[in-house]
Tab-separated table of C-alpha atoms and ligand atoms in Angstrom:
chain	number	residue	atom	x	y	z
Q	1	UNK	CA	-28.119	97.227	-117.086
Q	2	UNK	CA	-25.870	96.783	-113.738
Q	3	UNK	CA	-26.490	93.793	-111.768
Q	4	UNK	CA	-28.004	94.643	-108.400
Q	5	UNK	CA	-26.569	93.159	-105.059
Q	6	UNK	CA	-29.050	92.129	-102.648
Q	7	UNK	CA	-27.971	92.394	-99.226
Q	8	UNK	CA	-28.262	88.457	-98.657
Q	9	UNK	CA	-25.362	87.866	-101.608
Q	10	UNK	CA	-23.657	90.938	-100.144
Q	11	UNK	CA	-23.703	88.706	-96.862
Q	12	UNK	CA	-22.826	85.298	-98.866
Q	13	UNK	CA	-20.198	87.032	-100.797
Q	14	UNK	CA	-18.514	88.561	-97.092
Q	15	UNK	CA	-18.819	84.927	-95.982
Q	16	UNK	CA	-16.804	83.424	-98.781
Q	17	UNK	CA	-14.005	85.781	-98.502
Q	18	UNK	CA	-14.088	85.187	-94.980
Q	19	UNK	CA	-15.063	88.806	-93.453
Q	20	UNK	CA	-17.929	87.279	-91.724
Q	21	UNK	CA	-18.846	84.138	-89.938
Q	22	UNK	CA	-21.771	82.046	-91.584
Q	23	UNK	CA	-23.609	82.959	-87.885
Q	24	UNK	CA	-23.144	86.127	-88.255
Q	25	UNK	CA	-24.581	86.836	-92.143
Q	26	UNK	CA	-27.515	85.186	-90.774
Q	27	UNK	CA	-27.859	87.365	-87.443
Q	28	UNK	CA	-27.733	90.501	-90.023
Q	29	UNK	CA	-29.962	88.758	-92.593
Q	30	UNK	CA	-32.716	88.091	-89.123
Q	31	UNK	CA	-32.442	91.739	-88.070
Q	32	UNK	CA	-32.504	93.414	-91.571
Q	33	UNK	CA	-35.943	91.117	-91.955
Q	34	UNK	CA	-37.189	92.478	-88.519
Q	35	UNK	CA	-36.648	96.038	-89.706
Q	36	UNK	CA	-38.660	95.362	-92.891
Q	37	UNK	CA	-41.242	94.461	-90.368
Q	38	UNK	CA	-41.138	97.480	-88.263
Q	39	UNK	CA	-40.443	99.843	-91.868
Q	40	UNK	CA	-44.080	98.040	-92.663
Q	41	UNK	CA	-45.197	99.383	-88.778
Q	42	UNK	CA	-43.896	102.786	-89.242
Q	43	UNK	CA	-44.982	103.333	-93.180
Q	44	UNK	CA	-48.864	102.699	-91.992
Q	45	UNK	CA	-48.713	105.764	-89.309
Q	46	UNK	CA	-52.430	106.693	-88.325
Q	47	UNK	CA	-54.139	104.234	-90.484
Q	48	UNK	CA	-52.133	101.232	-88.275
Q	49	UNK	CA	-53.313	102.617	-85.058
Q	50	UNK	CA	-49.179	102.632	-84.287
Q	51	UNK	CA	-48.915	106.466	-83.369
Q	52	UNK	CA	-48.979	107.896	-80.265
Q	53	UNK	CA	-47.815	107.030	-76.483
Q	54	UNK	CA	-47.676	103.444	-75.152
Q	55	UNK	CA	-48.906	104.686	-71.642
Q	56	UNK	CA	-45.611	103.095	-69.848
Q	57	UNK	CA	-42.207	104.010	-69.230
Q	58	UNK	CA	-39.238	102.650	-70.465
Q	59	UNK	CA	-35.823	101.833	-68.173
Q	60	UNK	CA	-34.532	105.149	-68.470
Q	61	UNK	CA	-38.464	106.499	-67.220
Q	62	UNK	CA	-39.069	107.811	-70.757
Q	63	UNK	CA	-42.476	107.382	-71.934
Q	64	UNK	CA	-42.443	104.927	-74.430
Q	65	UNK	CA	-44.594	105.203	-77.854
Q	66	UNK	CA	-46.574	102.405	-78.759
Q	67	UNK	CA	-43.962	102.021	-82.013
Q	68	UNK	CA	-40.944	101.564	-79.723
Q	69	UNK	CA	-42.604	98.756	-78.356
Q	70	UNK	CA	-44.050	97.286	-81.466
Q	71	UNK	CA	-40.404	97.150	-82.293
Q	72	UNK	CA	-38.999	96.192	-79.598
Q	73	UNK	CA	-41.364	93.212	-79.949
Q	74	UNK	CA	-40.441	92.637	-83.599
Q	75	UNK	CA	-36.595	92.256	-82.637
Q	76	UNK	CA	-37.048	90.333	-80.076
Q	77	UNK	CA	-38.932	87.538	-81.537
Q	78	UNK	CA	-37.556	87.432	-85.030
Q	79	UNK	CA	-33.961	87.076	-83.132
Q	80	UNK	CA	-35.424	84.362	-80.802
Q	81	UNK	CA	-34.747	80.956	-82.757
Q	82	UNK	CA	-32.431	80.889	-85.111
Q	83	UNK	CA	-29.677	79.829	-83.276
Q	84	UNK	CA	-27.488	82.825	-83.744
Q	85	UNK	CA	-27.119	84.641	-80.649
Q	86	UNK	CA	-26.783	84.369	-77.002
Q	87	UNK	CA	-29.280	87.304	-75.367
Q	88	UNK	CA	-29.950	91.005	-76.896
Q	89	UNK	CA	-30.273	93.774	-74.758
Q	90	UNK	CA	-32.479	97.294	-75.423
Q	91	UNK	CA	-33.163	100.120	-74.779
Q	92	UNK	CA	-36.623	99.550	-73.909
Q	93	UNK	CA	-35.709	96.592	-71.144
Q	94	UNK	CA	-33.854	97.032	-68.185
Q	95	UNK	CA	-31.700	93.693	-68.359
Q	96	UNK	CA	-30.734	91.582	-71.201
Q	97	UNK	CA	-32.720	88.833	-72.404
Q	98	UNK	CA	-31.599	85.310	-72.897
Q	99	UNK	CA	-32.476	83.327	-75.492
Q	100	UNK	CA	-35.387	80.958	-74.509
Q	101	UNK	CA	-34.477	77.692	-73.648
Q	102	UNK	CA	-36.325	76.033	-76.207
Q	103	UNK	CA	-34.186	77.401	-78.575
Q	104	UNK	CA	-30.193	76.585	-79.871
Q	105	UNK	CA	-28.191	79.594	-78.854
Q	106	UNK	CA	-25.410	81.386	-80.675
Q	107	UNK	CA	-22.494	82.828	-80.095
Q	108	UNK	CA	-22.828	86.737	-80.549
Q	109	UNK	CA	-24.851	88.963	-78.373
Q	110	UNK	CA	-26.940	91.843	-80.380
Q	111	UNK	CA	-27.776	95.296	-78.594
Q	112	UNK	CA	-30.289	97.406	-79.982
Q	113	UNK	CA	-32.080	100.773	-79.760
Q	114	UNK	CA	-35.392	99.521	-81.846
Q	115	UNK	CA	-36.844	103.673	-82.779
Q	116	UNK	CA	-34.646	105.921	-82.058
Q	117	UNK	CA	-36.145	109.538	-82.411
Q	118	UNK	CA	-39.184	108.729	-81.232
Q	119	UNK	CA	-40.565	112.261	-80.668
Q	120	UNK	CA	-40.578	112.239	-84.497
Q	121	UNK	CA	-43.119	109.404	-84.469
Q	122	UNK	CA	-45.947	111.312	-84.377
Q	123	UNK	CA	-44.952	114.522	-86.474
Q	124	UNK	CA	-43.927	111.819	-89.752
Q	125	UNK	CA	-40.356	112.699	-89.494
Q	126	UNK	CA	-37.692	109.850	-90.357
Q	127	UNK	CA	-37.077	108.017	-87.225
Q	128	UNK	CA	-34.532	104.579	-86.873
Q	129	UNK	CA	-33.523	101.142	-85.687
Q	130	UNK	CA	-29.295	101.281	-84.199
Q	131	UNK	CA	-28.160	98.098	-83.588
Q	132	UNK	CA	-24.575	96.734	-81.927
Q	133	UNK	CA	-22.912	93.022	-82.130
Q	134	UNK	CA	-20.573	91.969	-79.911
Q	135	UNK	CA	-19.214	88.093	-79.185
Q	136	UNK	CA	-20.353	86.106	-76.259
Q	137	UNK	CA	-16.944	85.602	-73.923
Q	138	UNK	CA	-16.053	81.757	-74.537
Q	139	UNK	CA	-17.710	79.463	-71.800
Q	140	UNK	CA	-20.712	81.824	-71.523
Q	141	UNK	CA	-23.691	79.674	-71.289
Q	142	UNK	CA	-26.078	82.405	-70.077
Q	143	UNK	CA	-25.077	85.747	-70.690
Q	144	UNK	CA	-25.617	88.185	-68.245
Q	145	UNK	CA	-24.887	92.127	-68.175
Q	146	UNK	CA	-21.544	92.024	-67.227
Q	147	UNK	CA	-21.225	89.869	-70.589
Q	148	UNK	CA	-22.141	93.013	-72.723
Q	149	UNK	CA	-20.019	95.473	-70.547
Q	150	UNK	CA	-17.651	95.205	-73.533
Q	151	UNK	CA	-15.870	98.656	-75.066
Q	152	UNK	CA	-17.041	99.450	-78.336
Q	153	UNK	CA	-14.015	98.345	-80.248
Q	154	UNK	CA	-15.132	94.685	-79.511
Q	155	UNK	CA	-17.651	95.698	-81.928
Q	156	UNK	CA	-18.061	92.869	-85.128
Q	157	UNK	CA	-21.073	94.734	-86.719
Q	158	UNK	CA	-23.229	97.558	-86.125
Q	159	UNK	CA	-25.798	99.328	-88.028
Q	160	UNK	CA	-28.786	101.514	-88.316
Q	161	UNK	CA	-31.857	101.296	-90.367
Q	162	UNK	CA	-33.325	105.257	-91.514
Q	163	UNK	CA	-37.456	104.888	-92.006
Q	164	UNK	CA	-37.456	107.694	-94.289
Q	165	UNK	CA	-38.715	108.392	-97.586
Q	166	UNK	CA	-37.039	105.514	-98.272
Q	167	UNK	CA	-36.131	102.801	-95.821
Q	168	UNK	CA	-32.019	102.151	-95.866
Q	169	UNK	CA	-29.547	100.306	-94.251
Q	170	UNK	CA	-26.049	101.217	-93.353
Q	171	UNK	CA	-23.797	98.469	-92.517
Q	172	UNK	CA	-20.295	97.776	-90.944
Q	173	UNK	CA	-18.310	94.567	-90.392
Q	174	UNK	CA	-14.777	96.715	-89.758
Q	175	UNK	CA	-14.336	96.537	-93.786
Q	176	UNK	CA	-15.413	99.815	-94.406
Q	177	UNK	CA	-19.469	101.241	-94.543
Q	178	UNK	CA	-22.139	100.175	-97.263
Q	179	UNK	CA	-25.958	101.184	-97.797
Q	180	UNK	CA	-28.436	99.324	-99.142
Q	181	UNK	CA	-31.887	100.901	-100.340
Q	182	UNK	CA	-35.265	98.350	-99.580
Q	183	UNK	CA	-36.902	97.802	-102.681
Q	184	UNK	CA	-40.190	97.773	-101.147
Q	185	UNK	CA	-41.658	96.556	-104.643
Q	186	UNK	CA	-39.531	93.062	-103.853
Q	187	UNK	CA	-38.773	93.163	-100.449
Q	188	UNK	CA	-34.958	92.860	-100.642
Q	189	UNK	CA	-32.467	95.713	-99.671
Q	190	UNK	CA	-30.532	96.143	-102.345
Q	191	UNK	CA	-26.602	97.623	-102.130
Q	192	UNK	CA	-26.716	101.259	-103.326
Q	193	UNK	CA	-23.213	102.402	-102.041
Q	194	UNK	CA	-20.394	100.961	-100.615
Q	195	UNK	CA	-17.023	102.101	-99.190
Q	196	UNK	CA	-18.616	104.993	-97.690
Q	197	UNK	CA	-16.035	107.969	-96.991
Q	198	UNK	CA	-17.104	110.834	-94.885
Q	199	UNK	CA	-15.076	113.908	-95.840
Q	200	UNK	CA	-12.713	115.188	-93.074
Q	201	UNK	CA	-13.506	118.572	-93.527
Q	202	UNK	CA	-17.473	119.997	-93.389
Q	203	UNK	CA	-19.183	123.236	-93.359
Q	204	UNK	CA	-21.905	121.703	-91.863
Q	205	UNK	CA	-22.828	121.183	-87.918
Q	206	UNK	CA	-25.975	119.322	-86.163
Q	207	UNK	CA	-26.658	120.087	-81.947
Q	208	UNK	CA	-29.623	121.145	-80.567
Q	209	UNK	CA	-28.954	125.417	-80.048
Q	210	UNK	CA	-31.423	124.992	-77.463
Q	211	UNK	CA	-29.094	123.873	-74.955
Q	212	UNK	CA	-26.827	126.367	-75.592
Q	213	UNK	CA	-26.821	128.360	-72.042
Q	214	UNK	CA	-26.314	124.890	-70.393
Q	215	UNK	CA	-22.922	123.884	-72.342
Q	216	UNK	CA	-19.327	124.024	-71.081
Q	217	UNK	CA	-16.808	126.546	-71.777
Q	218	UNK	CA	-15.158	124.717	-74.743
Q	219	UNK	CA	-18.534	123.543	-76.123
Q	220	UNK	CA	-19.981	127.839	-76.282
Q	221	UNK	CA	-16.032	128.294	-77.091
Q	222	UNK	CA	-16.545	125.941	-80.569
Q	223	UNK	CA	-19.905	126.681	-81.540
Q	224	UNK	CA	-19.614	130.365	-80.782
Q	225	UNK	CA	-16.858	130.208	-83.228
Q	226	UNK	CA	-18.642	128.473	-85.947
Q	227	UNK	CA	-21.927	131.150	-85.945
Q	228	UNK	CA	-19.224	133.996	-86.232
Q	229	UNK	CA	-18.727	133.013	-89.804
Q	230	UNK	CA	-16.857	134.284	-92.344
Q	231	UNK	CA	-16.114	137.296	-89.854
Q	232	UNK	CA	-15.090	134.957	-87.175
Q	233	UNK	CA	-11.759	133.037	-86.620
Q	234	UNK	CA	-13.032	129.856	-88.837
Q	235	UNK	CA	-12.751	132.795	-91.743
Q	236	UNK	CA	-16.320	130.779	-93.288
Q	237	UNK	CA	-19.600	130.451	-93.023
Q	238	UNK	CA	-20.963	126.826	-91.501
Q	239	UNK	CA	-24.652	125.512	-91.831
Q	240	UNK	CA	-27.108	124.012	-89.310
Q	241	UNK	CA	-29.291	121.098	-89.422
Q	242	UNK	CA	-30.915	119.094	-86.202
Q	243	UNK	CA	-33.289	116.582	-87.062
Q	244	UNK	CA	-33.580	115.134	-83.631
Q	245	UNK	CA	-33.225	111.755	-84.904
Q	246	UNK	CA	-29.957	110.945	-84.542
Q	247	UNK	CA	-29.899	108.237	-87.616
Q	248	UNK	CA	-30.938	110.721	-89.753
Q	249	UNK	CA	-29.112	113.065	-88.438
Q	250	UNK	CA	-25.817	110.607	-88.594
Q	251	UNK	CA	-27.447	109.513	-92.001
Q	252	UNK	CA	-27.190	112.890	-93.202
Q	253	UNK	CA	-23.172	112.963	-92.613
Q	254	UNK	CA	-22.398	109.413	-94.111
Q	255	UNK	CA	-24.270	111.138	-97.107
Q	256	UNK	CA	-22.393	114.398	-97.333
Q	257	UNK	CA	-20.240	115.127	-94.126
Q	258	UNK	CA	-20.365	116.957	-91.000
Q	259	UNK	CA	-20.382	116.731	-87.643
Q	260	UNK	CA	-22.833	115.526	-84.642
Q	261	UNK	CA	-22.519	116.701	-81.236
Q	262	UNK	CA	-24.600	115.933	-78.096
Q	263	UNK	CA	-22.312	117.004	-75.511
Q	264	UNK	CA	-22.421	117.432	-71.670
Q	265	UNK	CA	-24.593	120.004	-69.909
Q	266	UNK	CA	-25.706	121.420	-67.221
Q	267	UNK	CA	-29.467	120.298	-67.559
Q	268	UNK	CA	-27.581	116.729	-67.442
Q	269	UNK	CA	-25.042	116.696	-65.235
Q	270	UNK	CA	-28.171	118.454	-62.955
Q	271	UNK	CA	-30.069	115.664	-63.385
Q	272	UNK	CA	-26.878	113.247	-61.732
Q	273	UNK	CA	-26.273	111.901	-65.527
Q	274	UNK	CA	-23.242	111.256	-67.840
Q	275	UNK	CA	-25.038	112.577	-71.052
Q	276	UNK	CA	-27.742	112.445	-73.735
Q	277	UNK	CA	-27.200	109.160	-75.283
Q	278	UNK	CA	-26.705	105.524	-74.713
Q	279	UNK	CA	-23.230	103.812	-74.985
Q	280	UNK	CA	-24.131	100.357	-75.767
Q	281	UNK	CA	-26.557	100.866	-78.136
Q	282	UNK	CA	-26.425	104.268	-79.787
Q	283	UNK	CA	-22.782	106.111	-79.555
Q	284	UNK	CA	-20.452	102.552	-79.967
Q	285	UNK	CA	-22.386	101.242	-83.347
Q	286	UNK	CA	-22.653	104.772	-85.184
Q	287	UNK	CA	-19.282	105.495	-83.428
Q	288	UNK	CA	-17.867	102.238	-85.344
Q	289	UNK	CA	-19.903	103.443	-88.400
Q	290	UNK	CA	-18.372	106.776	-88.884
Q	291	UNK	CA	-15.003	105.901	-87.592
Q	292	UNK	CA	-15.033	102.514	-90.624
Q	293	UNK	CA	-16.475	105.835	-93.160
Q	294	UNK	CA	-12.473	107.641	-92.468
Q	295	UNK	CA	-14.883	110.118	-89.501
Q	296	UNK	CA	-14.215	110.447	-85.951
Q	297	UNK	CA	-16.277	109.684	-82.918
Q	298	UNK	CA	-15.535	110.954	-79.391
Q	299	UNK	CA	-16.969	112.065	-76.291
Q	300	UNK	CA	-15.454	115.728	-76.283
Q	301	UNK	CA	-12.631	113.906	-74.364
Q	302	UNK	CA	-11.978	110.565	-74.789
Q	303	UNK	CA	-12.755	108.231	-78.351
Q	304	UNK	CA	-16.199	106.290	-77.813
Q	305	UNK	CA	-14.563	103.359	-78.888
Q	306	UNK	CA	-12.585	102.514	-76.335
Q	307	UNK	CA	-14.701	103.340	-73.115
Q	308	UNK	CA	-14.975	100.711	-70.694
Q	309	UNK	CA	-18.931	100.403	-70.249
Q	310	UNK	CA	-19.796	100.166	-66.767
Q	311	UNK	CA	-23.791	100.217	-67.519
Q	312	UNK	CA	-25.826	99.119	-70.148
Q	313	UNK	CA	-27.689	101.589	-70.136
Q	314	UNK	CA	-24.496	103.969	-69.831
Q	315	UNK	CA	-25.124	107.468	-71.240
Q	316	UNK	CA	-22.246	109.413	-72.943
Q	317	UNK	CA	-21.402	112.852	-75.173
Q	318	UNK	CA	-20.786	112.275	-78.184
Q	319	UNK	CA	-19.199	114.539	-80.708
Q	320	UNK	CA	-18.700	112.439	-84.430
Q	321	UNK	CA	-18.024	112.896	-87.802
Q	322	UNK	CA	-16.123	115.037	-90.232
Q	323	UNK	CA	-12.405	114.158	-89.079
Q	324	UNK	CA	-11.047	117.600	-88.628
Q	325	UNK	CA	-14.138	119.262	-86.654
Q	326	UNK	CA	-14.381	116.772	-84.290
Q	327	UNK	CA	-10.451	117.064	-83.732
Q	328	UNK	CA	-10.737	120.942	-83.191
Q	329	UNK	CA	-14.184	120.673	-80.447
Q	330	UNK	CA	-12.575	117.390	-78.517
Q	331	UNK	CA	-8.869	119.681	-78.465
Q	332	UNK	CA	-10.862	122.557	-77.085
Q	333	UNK	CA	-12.204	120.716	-74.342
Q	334	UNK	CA	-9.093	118.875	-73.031
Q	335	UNK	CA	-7.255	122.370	-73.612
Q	336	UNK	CA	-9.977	123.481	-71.130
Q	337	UNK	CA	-9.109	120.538	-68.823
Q	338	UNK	CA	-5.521	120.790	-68.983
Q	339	UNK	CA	-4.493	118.026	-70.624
Q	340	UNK	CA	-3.379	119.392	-73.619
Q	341	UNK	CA	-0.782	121.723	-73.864
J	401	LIG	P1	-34.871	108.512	-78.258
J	401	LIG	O1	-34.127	107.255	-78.571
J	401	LIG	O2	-35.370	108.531	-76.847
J	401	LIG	O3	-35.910	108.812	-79.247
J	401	LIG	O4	-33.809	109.726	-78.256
J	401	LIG	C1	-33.493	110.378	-79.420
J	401	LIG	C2	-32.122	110.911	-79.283
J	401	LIG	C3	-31.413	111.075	-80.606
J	401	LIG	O5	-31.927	110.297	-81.618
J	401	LIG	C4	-31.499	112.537	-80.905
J	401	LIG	O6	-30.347	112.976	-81.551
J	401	LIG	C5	-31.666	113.174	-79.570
J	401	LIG	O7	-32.211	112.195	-78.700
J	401	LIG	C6	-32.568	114.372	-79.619
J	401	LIG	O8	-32.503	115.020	-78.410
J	401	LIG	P2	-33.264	116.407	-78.165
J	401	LIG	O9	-34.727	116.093	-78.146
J	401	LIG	O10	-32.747	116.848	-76.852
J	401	LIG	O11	-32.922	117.341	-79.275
């Protein structure tokens, strides 16, 4: 029988060979706990009285379910005392929050999006925890917002945890991607794949088609190309999926390629906003992700990576994934802008 890796000597083992700081295995080991916790929260559904609508609004004046507070909560109180970090920020809180005084503080600060695809609460579809680590700036005593305003290649872990039919984590340090499966039998996530690759080439694309009429030029130009099929210039014929979660939708391409787009439309740009998703918390950690799995992550324009955030709650496109797709949409729309011969 193989030995099986738990995630904690995964995180021992990093720490010997010097990938990781011994702060750092232990802020992953706090929030892999917490989202054990919230797995628990989600896996009970109706019979924990967690579904449905908060009655409040988040920053962004989205209507928060009562399970993105619940784990908001859980995040914020299991990463409270152990010493490791500086202040978190979410998605569900409009500033940061330091790390009470009665406390030791660390030296990283963690960002987080704590259920992401929340519509799919309530309809039992796999929903997710993203989460981003960054350093606190030497000298930093209390960390303020201008502290996180970092680009995403300051990045020294990110991560998402997929509440699914099983409950996984995906993990990066900058050594490449591995997944670990929660044993829910022992309560351990155990490593189930590492040195993820995501293949550069896909026949597979995820967007909401709903949006369609609201796209730009280069957006209609790329998809349009892709339903023409085998009769079309791509000369094949390319699947759909959109789960509407984007873990499991990013999940999904970690597992077998493809390629992720929520670009720029006219229903946003309407609405006075730079796009779908968060910076901070959502494009930079899966953009680190897929870029450490050999993928690509961009925002139709420019790589995720290295935006300078001016917001923490900074909304982007993102287009990510298989290598080559992403390569072909982003060239179409800086063809369409000129700056690309
Ligand atoms: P939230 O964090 O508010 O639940 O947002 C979910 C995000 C992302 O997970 C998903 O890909 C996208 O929103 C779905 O957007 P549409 O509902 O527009 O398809």
């Amino acid at each position: 029988m193989t030995k099986s890796i738990s995630l904690i000597q995964f995180l021992i083992e990093a720490k010997r060979a010097e990938r990781i700081t011994g702060e750092l295995s232990l802020l992953i080991e706090v929030v892999a706990r917490a989202c054990k916790r919230i797995s628990v929260a989600t896996g009970k559904g109706a019979l924990g009285g967690v579904l449905g609508n908060a009655g409040s609004d988040n920053v962004q004046g989205e209507a928060q379910k009562k399970l993105d507070v619940i784990s908001n909560e859980i995040l914020l109180e299991a990463n409270a005392w152990g010493g490791h970090l500086a202040a978190c920020a979410s998605e569900e809180m409009e500033d940061p929050q330091p790390i009470p005084d009665a406390y030791p503080k660390g030296h990283h600060l963690l960002l987080f999006d704590p259920l992401d695809g929340s519509s799919n609460i309530d309809v039992n579809v796999s929903v997710g925890t993203i989460f981003s680590v960054l350093r606190c700036p030497d000298g930093v005593t209390e960390a303020t917002t201008a502290d996180f305003l970092q680009p995403g290649t300051e990045q020294v872990a990110a991560g998402y945890v997929v509440y699914g039919p099983s409950t996984l984590l995906v993990l990066t340090f900058g050594h490449g991607v591995s997944e670990f499966t929660l044993d829910r039998e022992i309560g351990s996530f155990i490593l189930t794949k590492r040195d993820i690759t995501i293949p550069a080439d896909t026949g597979e694309f995820a967007i909401n088609m709903s949006n369609q009429r609201h796209w730009e030029a280069p957006m209609q130009r790329y998809v349009g190309e892709l339903l023409a099929g085998t009769e079309g210039p791509r000369g094949r014929d390319f699947n759909m999926r959109w789960v509407a979660s984007m873990v499991a939708d990013v999940h999904r391409i970690i597992t077998r390629g493809g390629v992720f787009f929520y670009p720029l439309d006219a229903k946003i740009t309407g609405k006075g906003a730079t796009g779908k998703l968060r910076l901070m918390y959502e494009a930079n950690p899966m953009a680190f992700i897929v870029e450490q799995a050999g993928g690509a992550a961009t925002t139709g324009r420019e790589r995720i990576m290295e935006i300078r955030p001016t917001g923490l709650h900074q909304r982007v496109p993102v287009f990510l994934g298989s290598k080559n797709e992403v390569e072909i949409a982003t060239r179409y729309h800086l063809e369409a802008d000129g700056t690309r011969g």
